[in-house]
């Protein structure tokens, strides 16, 4: 059996995956704000060791947001996590005695979707995660494309506005500044403030701002919320359209928190794309990252063939 570890800013999910890609055991840890690197790694490694006592784990794979050097097993940097050139793979392997690899979380989600989700019957796929930022994974001829340094797929940083906002990566106009959940929340908050008598403003006052706020208000007939979504989906469609033009995949799979909107997201997005390439919601949803992390060893080996 394999152990997949899905590291996130709010929690770490652990899943034991069998040979048929079923998750036969689940557990999780909350990600404490301000926790040190040492304490965080110790908690993750301790849970891996505890799971390995209950199941015959052969390999461990971990996925994390941020920049990952897969060859070195190092997470170079991750927002909201205490990682700076952190040798995560070595730490877990030393603590458990089990071979461990690490990869970007969106890459892992794409691998999971390839083996056990929408990609099970296709050869080429682009996986897009829409969350705090935008991440992605690229599958070519049923192999995850990792690039020369193992860090390909940072699609959130393709430029969609050359004179646009400054991004933390150092560039301007990156796609995730306009089409992530973070971007949608900012656009929602601005619109609510500008239109204090709208249904959207009332929703924000009652429930705060989330990625679902504009969708909920639009379903209630709010024209302000609909304008927010229309503009947001314009940017989302621009980026996905670019990926379709470059890769011409069999399918584009959407994951991440916003994919939970289902047809409420998919139908208007596809109408704007007007493409012959199908765009679908991830079949595995929140399990894609765990399953993909568990399959990371195998995927890396196949990518190198």
Coordinates of C-alpha atoms in Angstrom, one line a residue:
X1 CA 0.0 0.0 0.0
X2 CA 1.0 3.6 -0.5
X3 CA 0.6 6.7 1.7
X4 CA -0.4 10.0 0.2
X5 CA 0.1 13.2 2.2
X6 CA -1.7 16.3 1.1
X7 CA -0.2 19.3 2.8
X8 CA -2.3 22.5 3.0
X9 CA -2.4 25.8 4.7
X10 CA -5.3 24.8 7.0
X11 CA -4.8 21.0 7.3
X12 CA -2.7 18.0 6.3
X13 CA -4.6 15.0 5.0
X14 CA -3.2 11.5 5.0
X15 CA -4.6 8.7 2.8
X16 CA -3.6 5.0 2.5
X17 CA -4.2 4.0 -1.1
X18 CA -4.5 0.4 -2.3
X19 CA -3.6 -1.0 -5.7
X20 CA -7.1 -0.1 -7.1
X21 CA -6.7 3.6 -6.0
X22 CA -9.1 3.2 -3.2
X23 CA -8.5 5.2 0.0
X24 CA -8.7 2.6 2.8
X25 CA -7.6 4.9 5.6
X26 CA -7.9 8.6 6.2
X27 CA -6.6 10.9 8.9
X28 CA -5.7 14.6 9.2
X29 CA -3.9 17.2 11.2
X30 CA -4.8 20.9 11.5
X31 CA -2.1 23.3 10.3
X32 CA -1.5 25.6 13.3
X33 CA -0.8 29.2 12.5
X34 CA 2.7 30.3 13.4
X35 CA 4.0 26.7 13.9
X36 CA 7.7 26.3 13.5
X37 CA 9.2 24.2 10.7
X38 CA 10.6 21.7 13.1
X39 CA 7.3 21.2 15.0
X40 CA 5.3 21.0 11.7
X41 CA 7.6 18.3 10.2
X42 CA 7.6 16.4 13.5
X43 CA 3.8 16.2 13.6
X44 CA 3.6 15.2 9.9
X45 CA 6.3 12.5 10.3
X46 CA 4.7 11.2 13.5
X47 CA 1.4 10.7 11.8
X48 CA 3.1 8.9 8.8
X49 CA 4.9 6.6 11.3
X50 CA 1.6 5.9 13.1
X51 CA -0.2 5.0 9.9
X52 CA 2.8 2.8 8.8
X53 CA 2.4 0.8 12.0
X54 CA -1.2 -0.1 10.9
X55 CA -0.7 -0.7 7.2
X56 CA 2.1 -2.2 5.1
X57 CA 3.2 1.1 3.5
X58 CA 5.8 0.7 0.8
X59 CA 6.2 4.3 -0.3
X60 CA 5.2 7.8 0.9
X61 CA 4.4 10.7 -1.4
X62 CA 3.7 14.2 -0.2
X63 CA 2.2 17.2 -2.1
X64 CA 2.6 20.8 -1.0
X65 CA 1.7 24.2 -2.4
X66 CA 4.6 26.3 -3.4
X67 CA 7.9 25.7 -5.2
X68 CA 9.2 22.2 -5.0
X69 CA 12.6 20.7 -6.0
X70 CA 11.4 17.2 -6.7
X71 CA 14.9 15.8 -7.4
X72 CA 16.2 17.1 -4.0
X73 CA 13.0 16.4 -2.1
X74 CA 13.0 20.0 -1.0
X75 CA 10.1 22.4 -0.6
X76 CA 11.8 25.7 -1.4
X77 CA 9.0 28.0 -0.4
X78 CA 5.3 27.7 0.4
X79 CA 2.9 30.5 1.4
X80 CA 1.2 30.0 4.8
X81 CA 3.5 27.1 5.6
X82 CA 6.9 27.2 7.5
X83 CA 8.9 25.9 4.5
X84 CA 12.1 27.6 3.3
X85 CA 14.4 25.1 1.5
X86 CA 13.0 22.4 3.7
X87 CA 14.2 18.8 3.0
X88 CA 10.7 17.3 3.6
X89 CA 11.3 14.0 1.8
X90 CA 14.5 13.2 3.8
X91 CA 12.8 14.2 7.1
X92 CA 9.8 11.9 6.6
X93 CA 12.0 9.1 5.2
X94 CA 14.4 9.3 8.1
X95 CA 11.6 9.2 10.6
X96 CA 9.7 6.3 9.1
X97 CA 12.3 4.3 7.2
X98 CA 10.1 4.5 4.1
X99 CA 11.2 6.0 0.7
X100 CA 9.5 9.4 0.4
X101 CA 9.2 11.9 -2.4
X102 CA 7.6 15.3 -2.5
X103 CA 5.9 17.3 -5.3
X104 CA 3.7 20.3 -5.9
X105 CA 0.1 19.8 -4.7
X106 CA -1.4 20.7 -8.0
X107 CA 0.9 18.3 -9.8
X108 CA -0.2 15.6 -7.3
X109 CA -3.9 16.4 -7.9
X110 CA -3.3 16.0 -11.7
X111 CA -1.6 12.6 -11.1
X112 CA -4.5 11.5 -9.0
X113 CA -7.0 12.5 -11.7
X114 CA -4.9 10.8 -14.3
X115 CA -4.9 7.4 -12.6
X116 CA -8.3 7.4 -10.9
X117 CA -10.4 10.2 -12.2
X118 CA -11.3 11.9 -15.5
X119 CA -7.9 11.1 -17.0
X120 CA -8.4 7.3 -16.7
X121 CA -9.5 7.0 -20.3
X122 CA -7.5 9.9 -21.9
X123 CA -3.9 10.5 -23.1
X124 CA -3.5 14.2 -22.7
X125 CA -5.0 16.4 -19.9
X126 CA -4.5 19.7 -18.2
X127 CA -5.6 20.0 -14.6
X128 CA -6.3 23.4 -13.2
X129 CA -6.7 24.0 -9.4
X130 CA -8.7 27.1 -8.5
X131 CA -8.0 28.0 -4.9
X132 CA -6.0 30.6 -3.0
X133 CA -3.9 30.8 -6.1
X134 CA -4.1 28.9 -9.4
X135 CA -2.0 25.7 -9.9
X136 CA -1.9 23.1 -12.5
X137 CA -0.6 19.8 -13.8
X138 CA 0.1 18.8 -17.4
X139 CA -0.3 15.3 -18.7
X140 CA 1.1 14.4 -22.1
X141 CA 0.8 10.9 -23.5
X142 CA -0.3 9.7 -20.0
X143 CA 2.8 11.0 -18.3
X144 CA 2.9 14.0 -16.0
X145 CA 5.1 16.7 -17.6
X146 CA 7.6 17.9 -15.0
X147 CA 10.0 19.9 -17.1
X148 CA 13.8 19.9 -16.8
X149 CA 13.8 20.9 -13.1
X150 CA 10.7 19.1 -12.1
X151 CA 8.7 22.3 -11.4
X152 CA 6.6 22.7 -14.6
X153 CA 2.9 23.5 -14.4
X154 CA 3.0 26.9 -12.6
X155 CA 0.2 28.0 -14.8
X156 CA -1.1 30.6 -12.3
X157 CA 1.8 32.8 -13.4
X158 CA 1.1 33.0 -17.1
X159 CA 0.5 36.7 -17.9
X160 CA -3.0 37.8 -18.8
X161 CA -2.4 41.5 -18.3
X162 CA 1.0 42.9 -19.2
X163 CA 0.4 46.2 -17.4
X164 CA -1.5 44.5 -14.6
X165 CA -1.1 44.1 -10.8
X166 CA 2.2 43.2 -9.2
X167 CA 2.5 39.5 -8.3
X168 CA 4.5 38.0 -5.4
X169 CA 6.5 36.1 -8.0
X170 CA 8.0 39.4 -9.3
X171 CA 6.0 39.6 -12.5
X172 CA 2.9 41.6 -13.4
X173 CA -0.5 40.5 -14.5
X174 CA -0.3 36.9 -13.5
X175 CA -3.4 34.8 -14.1
X176 CA -4.0 33.9 -10.5
X177 CA -4.2 37.7 -9.6
X178 CA -7.5 37.8 -11.6
X179 CA -8.9 34.2 -11.6
X180 CA -8.1 32.6 -8.2
X181 CA -10.6 32.4 -5.4
X182 CA -8.5 35.2 -3.7
X183 CA -9.1 37.4 -6.7
X184 CA -12.9 36.6 -6.8
X185 CA -13.1 37.5 -3.0
X186 CA -11.4 40.8 -3.6
X187 CA -13.7 41.6 -6.5
X188 CA -16.7 40.6 -4.5
X189 CA -15.7 42.8 -1.5
X190 CA -15.1 45.8 -3.8
X191 CA -18.5 45.4 -5.5
X192 CA -20.3 45.0 -2.2
X193 CA -18.7 48.2 -0.9
X194 CA -19.6 50.1 -4.1
X195 CA -23.2 48.9 -4.0
X196 CA -24.3 48.9 -0.3
X197 CA -27.9 48.3 -1.1
X198 CA -27.4 45.2 -3.2
X199 CA -28.2 41.6 -2.4
X200 CA -24.4 41.0 -2.6
X201 CA -23.7 43.6 0.1
X202 CA -26.3 42.1 2.3
X203 CA -24.7 38.6 1.9
X204 CA -21.3 40.0 2.7
X205 CA -22.7 41.8 5.8
X206 CA -24.4 38.6 7.0
X207 CA -21.8 35.9 6.1
X208 CA -18.6 37.7 5.2
X209 CA -16.8 37.1 1.9
X210 CA -16.0 33.7 0.4
X211 CA -15.5 32.3 -3.0
X212 CA -19.2 31.3 -3.0
X213 CA -20.6 34.7 -2.0
X214 CA -21.0 36.1 -5.5
X215 CA -22.5 32.8 -6.8
X216 CA -25.0 32.7 -4.0
X217 CA -26.1 36.3 -4.5
X218 CA -26.3 35.8 -8.3
X219 CA -28.6 32.8 -7.7
X220 CA -30.8 35.2 -5.7
X221 CA -31.1 37.5 -8.7
X222 CA -28.4 40.1 -7.8
X223 CA -27.3 41.9 -10.9
X224 CA -24.2 43.3 -9.1
X225 CA -23.1 39.8 -8.2
X226 CA -23.7 38.6 -11.8
X227 CA -21.5 41.4 -13.1
X228 CA -18.8 40.3 -10.6
X229 CA -19.0 36.7 -11.9
X230 CA -19.1 37.7 -15.5
X231 CA -15.9 39.7 -15.2
X232 CA -14.2 37.0 -13.1
X233 CA -15.2 34.3 -15.6
X234 CA -13.8 36.4 -18.4
X235 CA -10.4 36.1 -16.8
X236 CA -10.8 32.4 -16.0
X237 CA -11.8 31.7 -19.6
X238 CA -8.8 33.6 -21.0
X239 CA -6.3 31.5 -19.1
X240 CA -8.0 28.2 -19.8
X241 CA -8.4 29.2 -23.5
X242 CA -4.7 29.9 -23.7
X243 CA -3.9 26.4 -22.2
X244 CA -6.3 24.8 -24.7
X245 CA -4.6 26.6 -27.6
X246 CA -1.1 25.4 -26.4
X247 CA -1.8 21.8 -25.4
X248 CA -5.1 20.8 -27.2
X249 CA -5.7 18.2 -24.5
X250 CA -8.4 15.6 -24.5
X251 CA -9.9 17.3 -21.4
X252 CA -9.3 20.2 -19.0
X253 CA -10.1 19.1 -15.4
X254 CA -11.0 21.7 -12.8
X255 CA -10.2 21.2 -9.1
X256 CA -9.7 23.2 -6.0
X257 CA -12.3 24.9 -3.8
X258 CA -14.2 26.7 -6.4
X259 CA -14.9 23.5 -8.4
X260 CA -17.5 22.8 -5.7
X261 CA -19.8 25.2 -7.5
X262 CA -20.2 22.5 -10.2
X263 CA -22.5 23.5 -13.1
X264 CA -22.8 27.0 -11.6
X265 CA -19.2 27.5 -12.6
X266 CA -18.9 25.1 -15.5
X267 CA -21.9 26.2 -17.7
X268 CA -21.1 30.0 -17.9
X269 CA -17.4 29.2 -18.2
X270 CA -17.8 26.8 -21.1
X271 CA -20.2 29.3 -22.8
X272 CA -17.4 31.9 -22.7
X273 CA -14.8 29.4 -23.9
X274 CA -16.9 28.2 -26.8
X275 CA -14.3 25.4 -27.3
X276 CA -14.5 21.9 -28.8
X277 CA -12.3 20.7 -25.9
X278 CA -14.4 19.5 -22.9
X279 CA -13.9 21.2 -19.6
X280 CA -15.1 19.2 -16.6
X281 CA -15.1 19.2 -12.8
X282 CA -12.6 16.9 -11.2
X283 CA -14.1 13.4 -10.5
X284 CA -12.0 12.9 -7.4
X285 CA -12.6 16.4 -5.9
X286 CA -10.7 16.7 -2.6
X287 CA -9.2 13.2 -2.8
X288 CA -7.2 13.9 -6.0
X289 CA -4.2 15.4 -4.0
X290 CA -3.9 12.4 -1.7
X291 CA -4.2 9.8 -4.4
X292 CA -1.8 11.7 -6.6
X293 CA 0.7 12.1 -3.8
X294 CA 0.5 8.3 -3.2
X295 CA 1.2 7.7 -6.9
X296 CA 4.0 10.3 -7.1
X297 CA 6.8 7.7 -7.1
X298 CA 5.3 5.8 -10.0
X299 CA 4.5 8.9 -11.9
X300 CA 8.0 10.2 -11.6
X301 CA 9.5 6.9 -12.8
X302 CA 7.1 6.9 -15.8
X303 CA 7.9 10.5 -16.7
X304 CA 11.6 9.7 -16.9
X305 CA 11.1 6.8 -19.4

